Amino acid sequence: MEARLTAMEQQREVACRAFPLTLKGLARVWFGSLTPRSIDSFGELACLFLTQFMASRRRRGPKASLFTIKQGEDESLKAYLSRFNKERMTMDDQNEKITMAALLGGVWPRS
């Protein structure tokens, strides 16, 4: 029985280490923003991931809607980037060039 528990623990450790290798795009960015050693188990990691990407999942808007996001005249660049990224996370299959064009096109000229 003890050998079986040890094997299960090793499988979970491998799953935790392999998990980031399966990520791309925003999921990889999200994972990279986690504080090192802040997660104690694969179950906790899975729960955090699902909470971040599935719980508030809504119908995806067209990629072109990113071009409607503009920095407000009195809005800090940091606040704009945060708002832009929130909206960007609702998009599927993002094209990096389109995303960058939309991001840069929305920056207030005096930022």
PDB file of C-alpha atoms in Angstrom:
ATOM      1  CA  MET A   1       0.000   0.000   0.000  1.00  0.00           C
ATOM      2  CA  GLU A   2       2.804   2.414   0.869  1.00  0.00           C
ATOM      3  CA  ALA A   3       4.472   1.761  -2.489  1.00  0.00           C
ATOM      4  CA  ARG A   4       1.215   2.592  -4.260  1.00  0.00           C
ATOM      5  CA  LEU A   5       0.900   5.897  -2.375  1.00  0.00           C
ATOM      6  CA  THR A   6       4.504   6.772  -3.204  1.00  0.00           C
ATOM      7  CA  ALA A   7       3.862   6.027  -6.879  1.00  0.00           C
ATOM      8  CA  MET A   8       0.755   8.246  -6.847  1.00  0.00           C
ATOM      9  CA  GLU A   9       2.722  11.090  -5.251  1.00  0.00           C
ATOM     10  CA  GLN A  10       5.401  10.750  -7.918  1.00  0.00           C
ATOM     11  CA  GLN A  11       2.766  10.834 -10.678  1.00  0.00           C
ATOM     12  CA  ARG A  12       1.305  14.037  -9.236  1.00  0.00           C
ATOM     13  CA  GLU A  13       4.757  15.601  -9.046  1.00  0.00           C
ATOM     14  CA  VAL A  14       5.398  14.707 -12.692  1.00  0.00           C
ATOM     15  CA  ALA A  15       1.988  16.161 -13.620  1.00  0.00           C
ATOM     16  CA  CYS A  16       2.870  19.434 -11.859  1.00  0.00           C
ATOM     17  CA  ARG A  17       6.204  19.665 -13.643  1.00  0.00           C
ATOM     18  CA  ALA A  18       4.749  18.740 -17.049  1.00  0.00           C
ATOM     19  CA  PHE A  19       1.736  21.052 -16.797  1.00  0.00           C
ATOM     20  CA  PRO A  20       3.495  24.262 -17.955  1.00  0.00           C
ATOM     21  CA  LEU A  21       4.857  22.436 -20.996  1.00  0.00           C
ATOM     22  CA  THR A  22       1.283  22.023 -22.247  1.00  0.00           C
ATOM     23  CA  LEU A  23       0.444  25.725 -22.015  1.00  0.00           C
ATOM     24  CA  LYS A  24       0.608  28.428 -24.649  1.00  0.00           C
ATOM     25  CA  GLY A  25      -0.473  32.023 -25.044  1.00  0.00           C
ATOM     26  CA  LEU A  26      -2.356  33.552 -22.135  1.00  0.00           C
ATOM     27  CA  ALA A  27      -2.313  30.347 -20.135  1.00  0.00           C
ATOM     28  CA  ARG A  28       1.496  30.380 -20.220  1.00  0.00           C
ATOM     29  CA  VAL A  29       1.526  34.064 -19.217  1.00  0.00           C
ATOM     30  CA  TRP A  30      -0.860  33.305 -16.339  1.00  0.00           C
ATOM     31  CA  PHE A  31       1.259  30.378 -15.161  1.00  0.00           C
ATOM     32  CA  GLY A  32       4.407  32.503 -15.293  1.00  0.00           C
ATOM     33  CA  SER A  33       2.759  35.098 -13.059  1.00  0.00           C
ATOM     34  CA  LEU A  34       2.188  32.599 -10.232  1.00  0.00           C
ATOM     35  CA  THR A  35       4.397  33.008  -7.188  1.00  0.00           C
ATOM     36  CA  PRO A  36       6.988  30.219  -7.079  1.00  0.00           C
ATOM     37  CA  ARG A  37       6.200  27.473  -4.546  1.00  0.00           C
ATOM     38  CA  SER A  38       2.759  28.958  -3.840  1.00  0.00           C
ATOM     39  CA  ILE A  39       0.915  25.807  -4.956  1.00  0.00           C
ATOM     40  CA  ASP A  40       1.079  22.638  -2.875  1.00  0.00           C
ATOM     41  CA  SER A  41      -0.568  20.068  -5.130  1.00  0.00           C
ATOM     42  CA  PHE A  42      -1.625  19.275  -8.669  1.00  0.00           C
ATOM     43  CA  GLY A  43      -5.245  19.440  -7.502  1.00  0.00           C
ATOM     44  CA  GLU A  44      -4.725  23.001  -6.302  1.00  0.00           C
ATOM     45  CA  LEU A  45      -3.017  23.917  -9.583  1.00  0.00           C
ATOM     46  CA  ALA A  46      -5.877  22.413 -11.589  1.00  0.00           C
ATOM     47  CA  CYS A  47      -8.454  24.276  -9.501  1.00  0.00           C
ATOM     48  CA  LEU A  48      -6.647  27.608  -9.948  1.00  0.00           C
ATOM     49  CA  PHE A  49      -6.347  27.019 -13.679  1.00  0.00           C
ATOM     50  CA  LEU A  50     -10.029  26.177 -14.083  1.00  0.00           C
ATOM     51  CA  THR A  51     -11.045  29.149 -11.961  1.00  0.00           C
ATOM     52  CA  GLN A  52      -8.934  31.458 -14.107  1.00  0.00           C
ATOM     53  CA  PHE A  53      -9.942  30.180 -17.521  1.00  0.00           C
ATOM     54  CA  MET A  54     -13.262  28.369 -17.299  1.00  0.00           C
ATOM     55  CA  ALA A  55     -15.432  29.741 -14.489  1.00  0.00           C
ATOM     56  CA  SER A  56     -16.116  33.076 -16.132  1.00  0.00           C
ATOM     57  CA  ARG A  57     -15.854  31.846 -19.697  1.00  0.00           C
ATOM     58  CA  ARG A  58     -18.247  33.691 -21.919  1.00  0.00           C
ATOM     59  CA  ARG A  59     -19.026  33.811 -25.604  1.00  0.00           C
ATOM     60  CA  ARG A  60     -15.892  34.935 -27.375  1.00  0.00           C
ATOM     61  CA  GLY A  61     -15.966  38.234 -29.175  1.00  0.00           C
ATOM     62  CA  PRO A  62     -14.361  38.841 -32.539  1.00  0.00           C
ATOM     63  CA  LYS A  63     -10.647  39.631 -32.506  1.00  0.00           C
ATOM     64  CA  ALA A  64     -11.445  42.944 -34.178  1.00  0.00           C
ATOM     65  CA  SER A  65     -13.104  44.086 -30.940  1.00  0.00           C
ATOM     66  CA  LEU A  66      -9.603  44.493 -29.475  1.00  0.00           C
ATOM     67  CA  PHE A  67      -9.217  47.497 -31.775  1.00  0.00           C
ATOM     68  CA  THR A  68     -12.056  49.252 -29.939  1.00  0.00           C
ATOM     69  CA  ILE A  69     -10.146  49.259 -26.642  1.00  0.00           C
ATOM     70  CA  LYS A  70      -8.516  52.650 -26.192  1.00  0.00           C
ATOM     71  CA  GLN A  71      -6.563  54.145 -23.318  1.00  0.00           C
ATOM     72  CA  GLY A  72      -8.510  56.925 -21.657  1.00  0.00           C
ATOM     73  CA  GLU A  73      -6.978  60.392 -21.608  1.00  0.00           C
ATOM     74  CA  ASP A  74      -6.576  60.254 -17.814  1.00  0.00           C
ATOM     75  CA  GLU A  75      -5.999  56.487 -17.620  1.00  0.00           C
ATOM     76  CA  SER A  76      -2.553  55.248 -16.621  1.00  0.00           C
ATOM     77  CA  LEU A  77      -0.711  52.981 -19.012  1.00  0.00           C
ATOM     78  CA  LYS A  78      -0.751  50.268 -16.344  1.00  0.00           C
ATOM     79  CA  ALA A  79      -4.549  50.482 -15.996  1.00  0.00           C
ATOM     80  CA  TYR A  80      -4.968  50.394 -19.780  1.00  0.00           C
ATOM     81  CA  LEU A  81      -2.722  47.335 -20.106  1.00  0.00           C
ATOM     82  CA  SER A  82      -4.651  45.572 -17.362  1.00  0.00           C
ATOM     83  CA  ARG A  83      -8.001  46.347 -19.016  1.00  0.00           C
ATOM     84  CA  PHE A  84      -6.691  45.338 -22.442  1.00  0.00           C
ATOM     85  CA  ASN A  85      -5.324  42.040 -21.112  1.00  0.00           C
ATOM     86  CA  LYS A  86      -8.616  41.237 -19.385  1.00  0.00           C
ATOM     87  CA  GLU A  87     -10.445  41.621 -22.669  1.00  0.00           C
ATOM     88  CA  ARG A  88      -7.727  39.797 -24.574  1.00  0.00           C
ATOM     89  CA  MET A  89      -8.165  36.799 -22.295  1.00  0.00           C
ATOM     90  CA  THR A  90     -11.716  36.404 -23.581  1.00  0.00           C
ATOM     91  CA  MET A  91     -10.520  35.826 -27.146  1.00  0.00           C
ATOM     92  CA  ASP A  92      -9.802  32.436 -28.685  1.00  0.00           C
ATOM     93  CA  ASP A  93      -7.003  31.714 -31.162  1.00  0.00           C
ATOM     94  CA  GLN A  94      -5.249  35.047 -30.931  1.00  0.00           C
ATOM     95  CA  ASN A  95      -2.904  36.235 -33.611  1.00  0.00           C
ATOM     96  CA  GLU A  96       0.087  37.905 -31.974  1.00  0.00           C
ATOM     97  CA  LYS A  97       0.473  40.532 -34.720  1.00  0.00           C
ATOM     98  CA  ILE A  98      -3.193  41.542 -34.531  1.00  0.00           C
ATOM     99  CA  THR A  99      -3.045  41.698 -30.737  1.00  0.00           C
ATOM    100  CA  MET A 100       0.066  43.904 -30.784  1.00  0.00           C
ATOM    101  CA  ALA A 101      -1.436  46.203 -33.426  1.00  0.00           C
ATOM    102  CA  ALA A 102      -4.603  46.601 -31.362  1.00  0.00           C
ATOM    103  CA  LEU A 103      -2.647  47.186 -28.154  1.00  0.00           C
ATOM    104  CA  LEU A 104      -0.352  49.815 -29.640  1.00  0.00           C
ATOM    105  CA  GLY A 105      -3.188  51.449 -31.566  1.00  0.00           C
ATOM    106  CA  GLY A 106      -5.113  51.985 -28.349  1.00  0.00           C
ATOM    107  CA  VAL A 107      -2.352  53.744 -26.410  1.00  0.00           C
ATOM    108  CA  TRP A 108      -2.994  57.428 -25.715  1.00  0.00           C
ATOM    109  CA  PRO A 109      -0.356  59.442 -27.665  1.00  0.00           C
ATOM    110  CA  ARG A 110       1.040  61.160 -24.565  1.00  0.00           C
ATOM    111  CA  SER A 111       1.660  57.948 -22.576  1.00  0.00           C
TER     112      SER A 111
END
